[in-house]
DNA sequence: ATAAATAGTTATACTTTTGTAACCGTTTTA
DNA sequence: TAAAACGGTTACAAAAGTATAACTATTTAT
């Protein structure tokens, strides 16, 4: 139990350190190498995972206020990267689905914004890269798990 | 070699997924639970690691334009979390050092902004927490390693 | 059938971050 | 010693993100 808490403390220490490092690696090249703002790219990212989500679900997954989601989706639609679909079951709901162009563009963008970090990774030892690959996979999976679980993100998500 | 590239691809995939999840977890509670903006907190964070840095080094480590660093440091000085020190060797340089109050405040803030994620972590199995602890440690260390290495961050850092 | 709740948009104001350019004082270099 | 480079600040403009309230259309609940 006490052991658990020590581990949790170290997890949080680590995540708080990792966050600005990733921001540094990605945010700048999103701006300089794409015509999307970071927010639109995050939306495209979740849609590349879930394929289709409603406006509310997007805001929930990314903790964005609904009006912001609207404006980001507008941009992605202008770029034909996503499309709006009306839900026949409940006509209030607007589902957003990533298009094939959106998927292709997202892959291209991922390559472009990761060029710098890729060059640095290439200089590391093979076993260190392998360790980072496995470790980042675990971090990603567990974070996604506890993120999905979170239906009660007070301000943006309603309890289902 | 080809093996390496596959691993690098997966690292990048994972990091691109992790970034918005961390943003979601931290950015909102930084705003709601502290009187600092995210930028000031990142500056405080690097200073809690390196203890003392020049203005340029801060901008370099966080990829921030120098004028932005100036305004963030002004805020932290008003809060007495950091102090300016003139460098006797080179009077152009202004070093910024975290104060004891700054260290204490940073620890408090870390506790506050991690409350939500802590609650979710507590629901996980002990072995999963342990795995996340070790994995996030590796990710942090390797990212810090390749981040420090980077003296040539084009727009904000000059080659030393 | 009416009232309340929900999903999404519009409008607006504000904070934070980014990006320049001009400037001052100091140090380096030629 | 004059010119160039450097570290930092000031001033300003623009982009991006946050936060609310008011509104429409639709669905649910009483």
CSV table of C-alpha atoms (C1' of nucleotides) in Angstrom, one decimal:
chain,number,residue,atom,x,y,z
A,1,UNK,CA,0.0,0.0,0.0
A,2,UNK,CA,2.7,2.4,1.0
A,3,UNK,CA,4.8,0.9,-1.8
A,4,UNK,CA,2.0,1.8,-4.2
A,5,UNK,CA,2.0,5.4,-3.1
A,6,UNK,CA,5.7,5.7,-3.7
A,7,UNK,CA,5.3,4.3,-7.2
A,8,UNK,CA,2.4,6.7,-7.8
A,9,UNK,CA,4.5,9.6,-6.6
A,10,UNK,CA,7.3,8.7,-9.0
A,11,UNK,CA,4.8,8.3,-11.9
A,12,UNK,CA,3.5,11.8,-11.3
A,13,UNK,CA,7.0,13.2,-11.0
A,14,UNK,CA,7.9,11.6,-14.3
A,15,UNK,CA,4.8,12.6,-16.1
A,16,UNK,CA,5.2,16.2,-15.0
A,17,UNK,CA,8.7,16.2,-16.4
A,18,UNK,CA,7.8,14.5,-19.6
A,19,UNK,CA,5.0,16.9,-20.5
A,20,UNK,CA,7.0,20.0,-21.2
A,21,UNK,CA,9.6,17.9,-23.1
A,22,UNK,CA,6.9,16.6,-25.5
A,23,UNK,CA,5.4,20.1,-25.8
A,24,UNK,CA,8.8,21.3,-26.8
A,25,UNK,CA,9.3,18.5,-29.3
A,26,UNK,CA,6.0,18.8,-31.1
A,27,UNK,CA,4.2,22.1,-30.6
A,28,UNK,CA,6.7,24.2,-32.5
A,29,UNK,CA,7.0,22.0,-35.5
A,30,UNK,CA,3.2,21.7,-35.6
A,31,UNK,CA,3.1,25.4,-36.1
A,32,UNK,CA,6.1,25.7,-38.5
A,33,UNK,CA,5.5,22.6,-40.6
A,34,UNK,CA,1.7,22.3,-41.0
A,35,UNK,CA,-1.1,24.7,-41.7
A,36,UNK,CA,-3.1,23.3,-38.8
A,37,UNK,CA,-3.1,24.7,-35.3
A,38,UNK,CA,-2.2,22.2,-32.5
A,39,UNK,CA,-5.8,21.9,-31.4
A,40,UNK,CA,-7.0,20.8,-34.8
A,41,UNK,CA,-4.2,18.2,-35.0
A,42,UNK,CA,-5.2,16.8,-31.6
A,43,UNK,CA,-8.7,16.4,-32.9
A,44,UNK,CA,-7.5,14.7,-36.0
A,45,UNK,CA,-5.4,12.5,-33.7
A,46,UNK,CA,-8.3,11.2,-31.7
A,47,UNK,CA,-10.3,10.7,-34.8
A,48,UNK,CA,-7.5,8.7,-36.3
A,49,UNK,CA,-7.9,6.4,-33.3
A,50,UNK,CA,-11.7,6.3,-32.9
A,51,UNK,CA,-12.6,6.9,-36.5
A,52,UNK,CA,-15.9,8.6,-35.6
A,53,UNK,CA,-16.9,10.6,-32.6
A,54,UNK,CA,-19.7,13.1,-31.7
A,55,UNK,CA,-18.8,16.7,-31.1
A,56,UNK,CA,-19.3,16.2,-27.4
A,57,UNK,CA,-17.2,13.1,-27.2
A,58,UNK,CA,-14.3,15.0,-28.9
A,59,UNK,CA,-14.5,17.8,-26.3
A,60,UNK,CA,-14.6,15.2,-23.6
A,61,UNK,CA,-11.6,13.2,-24.8
A,62,UNK,CA,-9.5,16.3,-25.2
A,63,UNK,CA,-10.9,18.4,-22.4
A,64,UNK,CA,-11.9,21.2,-24.8
A,65,UNK,CA,-14.9,23.5,-24.4
A,66,UNK,CA,-17.6,22.7,-27.0
A,67,UNK,CA,-17.3,26.0,-28.8
A,68,UNK,CA,-13.7,25.4,-29.4
A,69,UNK,CA,-14.4,22.0,-30.8
A,70,UNK,CA,-16.8,23.5,-33.3
A,71,UNK,CA,-14.2,25.9,-34.6
A,72,UNK,CA,-11.5,23.3,-34.9
A,73,UNK,CA,-13.8,20.9,-36.7
A,74,UNK,CA,-14.8,23.8,-39.1
A,75,UNK,CA,-11.1,24.1,-40.0
A,76,UNK,CA,-10.7,20.4,-40.5
A,77,UNK,CA,-13.8,20.3,-42.7
A,78,UNK,CA,-12.4,23.1,-44.9
A,79,UNK,CA,-9.4,21.0,-45.4
A,80,UNK,CA,-11.6,18.0,-46.2
A,81,UNK,CA,-9.9,16.0,-43.5
A,82,UNK,CA,-13.1,15.1,-41.6
A,83,UNK,CA,-16.8,15.1,-42.4
A,84,UNK,CA,-20.0,15.8,-40.5
A,85,UNK,CA,-22.6,13.0,-40.3
A,86,UNK,CA,-26.0,13.4,-38.9
A,87,UNK,CA,-27.2,10.8,-36.5
A,88,UNK,CA,-30.5,9.3,-37.7
A,89,UNK,CA,-31.2,8.0,-34.2
A,90,UNK,CA,-30.9,11.4,-32.5
A,91,UNK,CA,-30.9,14.3,-34.9
A,92,UNK,CA,-29.3,16.6,-32.3
A,93,UNK,CA,-26.0,14.7,-32.5
A,94,UNK,CA,-23.5,15.5,-35.1
A,95,UNK,CA,-20.9,12.8,-35.6
A,96,UNK,CA,-17.5,13.6,-37.1
A,97,UNK,CA,-15.6,11.0,-39.1
A,98,UNK,CA,-12.1,11.2,-40.4
A,99,UNK,CA,-11.8,11.0,-44.2
A,100,UNK,CA,-9.2,9.0,-46.1
A,101,UNK,CA,-7.6,12.3,-47.0
A,102,UNK,CA,-7.5,13.1,-43.3
A,103,UNK,CA,-5.8,9.8,-42.5
A,104,UNK,CA,-3.2,10.3,-45.2
A,105,UNK,CA,-2.6,13.9,-44.2
A,106,UNK,CA,-2.3,12.9,-40.5
A,107,UNK,CA,0.4,10.3,-41.4
A,108,UNK,CA,2.3,12.9,-43.4
A,109,UNK,CA,2.0,15.4,-40.6
A,110,UNK,CA,3.2,12.9,-38.1
A,111,UNK,CA,6.3,12.3,-40.2
A,112,UNK,CA,7.0,16.0,-40.6
A,113,UNK,CA,6.6,17.0,-37.0
A,114,UNK,CA,8.7,14.1,-35.8
A,115,UNK,CA,11.7,14.7,-38.0
A,116,UNK,CA,13.7,16.5,-35.4
A,117,UNK,CA,13.1,14.0,-32.6
A,118,UNK,CA,13.6,11.2,-35.1
A,119,UNK,CA,17.1,12.5,-35.9
A,120,UNK,CA,18.0,12.6,-32.3
A,121,UNK,CA,16.6,9.1,-31.7
A,122,UNK,CA,18.7,7.7,-34.5
A,123,UNK,CA,21.8,8.6,-32.6
A,124,UNK,CA,20.9,6.5,-29.6
A,125,UNK,CA,22.0,2.9,-29.1
A,126,UNK,CA,19.7,0.3,-30.5
A,127,UNK,CA,18.9,-1.2,-27.1
A,128,UNK,CA,18.0,2.3,-25.7
A,129,UNK,CA,15.6,2.8,-28.6
A,130,UNK,CA,14.1,-0.5,-28.0
A,131,UNK,CA,13.7,0.3,-24.3
A,132,UNK,CA,12.1,3.6,-25.1
A,133,UNK,CA,9.8,1.9,-27.6
A,134,UNK,CA,8.5,-0.6,-25.1
A,135,UNK,CA,8.4,1.9,-22.2
A,136,UNK,CA,6.5,4.5,-24.2
A,137,UNK,CA,4.1,1.8,-25.3
A,138,UNK,CA,3.3,1.0,-21.7
A,139,UNK,CA,2.9,4.7,-20.7
A,140,UNK,CA,0.6,5.3,-23.7
A,141,UNK,CA,-1.6,2.2,-23.0
A,142,UNK,CA,-2.0,2.9,-19.3
A,143,UNK,CA,-2.7,6.6,-19.8
A,144,UNK,CA,-5.3,5.8,-22.5
A,145,UNK,CA,-6.9,3.3,-20.2
A,146,UNK,CA,-7.3,5.8,-17.3
A,147,UNK,CA,-8.2,8.5,-19.7
A,148,UNK,CA,-11.0,6.6,-21.3
A,149,UNK,CA,-12.3,5.6,-17.9
A,150,UNK,CA,-12.8,9.2,-17.1
A,151,UNK,CA,-16.4,10.0,-17.9
A,152,UNK,CA,-16.7,12.6,-15.2
A,153,UNK,CA,-14.3,15.3,-16.4
A,154,UNK,CA,-16.5,17.9,-14.6
A,155,UNK,CA,-16.7,20.8,-17.0
A,156,UNK,CA,-16.6,19.3,-20.4
A,157,UNK,CA,-18.0,15.8,-20.0
A,158,UNK,CA,-21.3,14.8,-18.6
A,159,UNK,CA,-21.7,11.6,-16.7
A,160,UNK,CA,-23.2,9.1,-19.0
B,1,UNK,CA,19.1,-1.2,-38.7
B,2,UNK,CA,15.6,-1.7,-40.2
B,3,UNK,CA,14.7,-3.0,-36.8
B,4,UNK,CA,15.8,0.3,-35.3
B,5,UNK,CA,13.6,2.2,-37.7
B,6,UNK,CA,10.6,0.2,-36.7
B,7,UNK,CA,11.2,0.9,-33.1
B,8,UNK,CA,11.7,4.6,-33.8
B,9,UNK,CA,8.4,4.7,-35.6
B,10,UNK,CA,6.6,3.1,-32.7
B,11,UNK,CA,8.3,5.5,-30.3
B,12,UNK,CA,7.1,8.5,-32.3
B,13,UNK,CA,3.6,7.0,-32.6
B,14,UNK,CA,3.5,6.6,-28.8
B,15,UNK,CA,4.8,10.0,-28.0
B,16,UNK,CA,2.3,11.7,-30.3
B,17,UNK,CA,-0.4,9.8,-28.5
B,18,UNK,CA,0.9,10.6,-25.0
B,19,UNK,CA,1.3,14.3,-25.6
B,20,UNK,CA,-2.4,15.3,-25.7
B,21,UNK,CA,-3.2,12.9,-22.9
B,22,UNK,CA,-0.7,14.7,-20.6
B,23,UNK,CA,-2.0,18.1,-21.8
B,24,UNK,CA,-5.4,17.0,-20.9
B,25,UNK,CA,-4.4,15.8,-17.5
B,26,UNK,CA,-2.3,18.8,-16.4
B,27,UNK,CA,-3.1,22.0,-18.4
B,28,UNK,CA,-6.6,22.4,-17.0
B,29,UNK,CA,-5.8,21.9,-13.4
B,30,UNK,CA,-2.8,24.2,-13.7
B,31,UNK,CA,-5.3,26.9,-14.6
B,32,UNK,CA,-8.0,26.0,-12.1
B,33,UNK,CA,-5.8,25.2,-9.1
B,34,UNK,CA,-2.9,27.6,-9.3
B,35,UNK,CA,-2.4,31.3,-9.9
B,36,UNK,CA,0.3,30.6,-12.4
B,37,UNK,CA,-0.1,30.2,-16.1
B,38,UNK,CA,1.3,27.0,-17.6
B,39,UNK,CA,4.3,28.7,-19.0
B,40,UNK,CA,5.5,30.1,-15.7
B,41,UNK,CA,5.1,26.6,-14.2
B,42,UNK,CA,7.2,25.0,-16.9
B,43,UNK,CA,9.9,27.6,-16.2
B,44,UNK,CA,9.7,26.8,-12.4
B,45,UNK,CA,9.9,23.2,-13.4
B,46,UNK,CA,13.2,23.4,-15.3
B,47,UNK,CA,14.6,25.7,-12.5
B,48,UNK,CA,13.6,23.0,-9.9
B,49,UNK,CA,15.8,20.6,-11.9
B,50,UNK,CA,18.7,22.9,-12.8
B,51,UNK,CA,18.5,25.3,-9.9
B,52,UNK,CA,20.0,28.2,-11.8
B,53,UNK,CA,19.8,29.1,-15.5
B,54,UNK,CA,20.3,32.2,-17.6
B,55,UNK,CA,17.3,33.7,-19.4
B,56,UNK,CA,18.6,32.3,-22.8
B,57,UNK,CA,19.1,28.8,-21.4
B,58,UNK,CA,15.5,28.8,-20.1
B,59,UNK,CA,14.1,29.8,-23.5
B,60,UNK,CA,16.4,27.2,-25.1
B,61,UNK,CA,15.3,24.4,-22.7
B,62,UNK,CA,11.6,25.1,-23.2
B,63,UNK,CA,11.6,26.4,-26.8
B,64,UNK,CA,10.2,29.8,-25.8
B,65,UNK,CA,10.9,33.1,-27.4
B,66,UNK,CA,13.1,35.3,-25.2
B,67,UNK,CA,10.5,38.0,-24.7
B,68,UNK,CA,8.1,35.4,-23.4
B,69,UNK,CA,10.7,34.2,-20.9
B,70,UNK,CA,11.1,37.7,-19.6
B,71,UNK,CA,7.5,38.1,-18.9
B,72,UNK,CA,7.2,34.7,-17.2
B,73,UNK,CA,10.2,35.4,-15.0
B,74,UNK,CA,8.7,38.7,-14.1
B,75,UNK,CA,5.6,36.9,-12.8
B,76,UNK,CA,7.7,34.3,-10.9
B,77,UNK,CA,9.7,37.1,-9.3
B,78,UNK,CA,6.6,38.9,-8.2
B,79,UNK,CA,5.6,35.7,-6.4
B,80,UNK,CA,9.1,35.5,-5.0
B,81,UNK,CA,9.6,32.0,-6.4
B,82,UNK,CA,12.7,32.9,-8.3
B,83,UNK,CA,15.4,35.6,-8.1
B,84,UNK,CA,17.6,37.4,-10.6
B,85,UNK,CA,21.3,37.2,-10.2
B,86,UNK,CA,23.8,39.3,-12.2
B,87,UNK,CA,26.7,37.3,-13.5
B,88,UNK,CA,30.0,39.0,-12.5
B,89,UNK,CA,31.9,37.3,-15.2
B,90,UNK,CA,29.7,38.6,-18.0
B,91,UNK,CA,27.4,41.5,-17.0
B,92,UNK,CA,25.1,40.9,-20.0
B,93,UNK,CA,23.9,37.6,-18.5
B,94,UNK,CA,21.1,37.4,-16.0
B,95,UNK,CA,20.9,34.2,-14.1
B,96,UNK,CA,17.7,33.1,-12.6
B,97,UNK,CA,17.6,30.9,-9.5
B,98,UNK,CA,14.7,29.2,-7.8
B,99,UNK,CA,14.2,30.3,-4.2
B,100,UNK,CA,13.3,28.0,-1.3
B,101,UNK,CA,9.8,29.4,-1.5
B,102,UNK,CA,9.8,28.5,-5.2
B,103,UNK,CA,10.8,24.9,-4.4
B,104,UNK,CA,8.1,24.6,-1.7
B,105,UNK,CA,5.5,26.1,-3.9
B,106,UNK,CA,6.4,23.9,-6.8
B,107,UNK,CA,6.0,20.8,-4.6
B,108,UNK,CA,2.6,22.0,-3.4
B,109,UNK,CA,1.5,22.8,-7.0
B,110,UNK,CA,2.6,19.4,-8.2
B,111,UNK,CA,0.5,17.8,-5.6
B,112,UNK,CA,-2.5,19.9,-6.5
B,113,UNK,CA,-2.4,19.5,-10.3
B,114,UNK,CA,-1.9,15.7,-10.0
B,115,UNK,CA,-4.8,15.0,-7.7
B,116,UNK,CA,-7.1,13.9,-10.5
B,117,UNK,CA,-4.6,11.6,-12.2
B,118,UNK,CA,-3.5,10.3,-8.8
B,119,UNK,CA,-7.0,9.2,-8.0
B,120,UNK,CA,-7.2,7.3,-11.2
B,121,UNK,CA,-3.8,5.7,-10.7
B,122,UNK,CA,-4.9,4.5,-7.3
B,123,UNK,CA,-7.6,2.4,-8.9
B,124,UNK,CA,-5.0,0.4,-10.9
B,125,UNK,CA,-3.4,-2.9,-9.9
B,126,UNK,CA,-0.2,-2.6,-8.0
B,127,UNK,CA,1.8,-4.3,-10.8
B,128,UNK,CA,0.4,-1.9,-13.4
B,129,UNK,CA,1.4,1.1,-11.3
B,130,UNK,CA,4.9,-0.4,-10.9
B,131,UNK,CA,5.1,-0.9,-14.6
B,132,UNK,CA,4.0,2.6,-15.3
B,133,UNK,CA,6.5,3.9,-12.8
B,134,UNK,CA,9.4,2.2,-14.4
B,135,UNK,CA,8.3,2.9,-17.9
B,136,UNK,CA,7.7,6.6,-17.3
B,137,UNK,CA,11.1,6.8,-15.7
B,138,UNK,CA,12.8,5.4,-18.8
B,139,UNK,CA,10.8,7.7,-21.1
B,140,UNK,CA,11.7,10.7,-18.9
B,141,UNK,CA,15.4,9.9,-18.8
B,142,UNK,CA,15.8,9.3,-22.5
B,143,UNK,CA,13.8,12.3,-23.5
B,144,UNK,CA,15.8,14.5,-21.1
B,145,UNK,CA,19.0,13.0,-22.6
B,146,UNK,CA,18.1,13.9,-26.2
B,147,UNK,CA,16.6,17.2,-25.1
B,148,UNK,CA,19.8,18.4,-23.3
B,149,UNK,CA,21.8,17.3,-26.3
B,150,UNK,CA,19.9,19.7,-28.4
B,151,UNK,CA,21.9,22.9,-28.5
B,152,UNK,CA,20.8,23.8,-32.0
B,153,UNK,CA,17.1,24.4,-31.6
B,154,UNK,CA,17.2,26.8,-34.5
B,155,UNK,CA,15.1,29.7,-33.6
B,156,UNK,CA,15.5,30.0,-29.8
B,157,UNK,CA,18.9,28.4,-29.2
B,158,UNK,CA,22.2,29.5,-30.5
B,159,UNK,CA,24.9,27.0,-31.2
B,160,UNK,CA,27.4,27.2,-28.3
C,1,DA,C1',-48.9,18.7,-24.1
C,2,DT,C1',-45.8,21.2,-21.8
C,3,DA,C1',-41.5,21.6,-19.4
C,4,DA,C1',-36.9,20.3,-18.9
C,5,DA,C1',-32.8,18.5,-20.6
C,6,DT,C1',-29.5,17.7,-24.3
C,7,DA,C1',-26.3,18.6,-28.5
C,8,DG,C1',-24.5,21.8,-31.0
C,9,DT,C1',-23.7,26.7,-32.7
C,10,DT,C1',-23.0,31.7,-32.4
C,11,DA,C1',-21.2,35.6,-30.2
C,12,DT,C1',-18.1,37.8,-27.2
C,13,DA,C1',-14.4,38.8,-24.0
C,14,DC,C1',-10.4,37.4,-22.1
C,15,DT,C1',-5.8,35.0,-21.3
C,16,DT,C1',-1.8,32.8,-23.0
C,17,DT,C1',1.5,32.0,-26.3
C,18,DT,C1',4.0,33.1,-30.6
C,19,DG,C1',6.6,36.1,-33.6
C,20,DT,C1',8.9,40.3,-34.9
C,21,DA,C1',11.6,44.4,-34.7
C,22,DA,C1',13.9,47.9,-32.3
C,23,DC,C1',16.6,49.0,-28.6
C,24,DC,C1',20.3,49.2,-24.6
C,25,DG,C1',24.4,47.7,-22.4
C,26,DT,C1',28.2,44.6,-22.5
C,27,DT,C1',31.6,41.7,-24.6
C,28,DT,C1',34.2,40.1,-28.5
C,29,DT,C1',36.8,40.5,-32.7
C,30,DA,C1',39.3,42.5,-36.2
D,1,DT,C1',39.3,51.6,-31.1
D,2,DA,C1',35.5,50.8,-34.2
D,3,DA,C1',32.4,47.2,-35.7
D,4,DA,C1',30.1,43.1,-34.9
D,5,DA,C1',28.0,39.9,-31.9
D,6,DC,C1',25.5,38.8,-27.8
D,7,DG,C1',22.1,38.7,-23.8
D,8,DG,C1',18.3,40.7,-22.4
D,9,DT,C1',14.2,44.0,-22.4
D,10,DT,C1',10.5,46.7,-24.4
D,11,DA,C1',6.8,47.3,-27.5
D,12,DC,C1',3.6,45.6,-30.5
D,13,DA,C1',0.8,42.5,-33.5
D,14,DA,C1',-1.3,38.2,-34.2
D,15,DA,C1',-2.7,33.4,-33.4
D,16,DA,C1',-4.5,30.0,-30.3
D,17,DG,C1',-6.9,28.6,-26.4
D,18,DT,C1',-10.3,29.3,-22.5
D,19,DA,C1',-14.7,30.6,-20.6
D,20,DT,C1',-19.6,32.0,-20.6
D,21,DA,C1',-24.0,33.2,-22.0
D,22,DA,C1',-27.6,33.1,-25.2
D,23,DC,C1',-29.7,30.7,-28.7
D,24,DT,C1',-31.8,26.8,-32.0
D,25,DA,C1',-33.3,22.3,-32.7
D,26,DT,C1',-34.4,18.0,-30.9
D,27,DT,C1',-35.4,14.6,-27.5
D,28,DT,C1',-37.0,13.1,-22.9
D,29,DA,C1',-39.7,13.4,-18.9
D,30,DT,C1',-43.8,14.6,-16.3
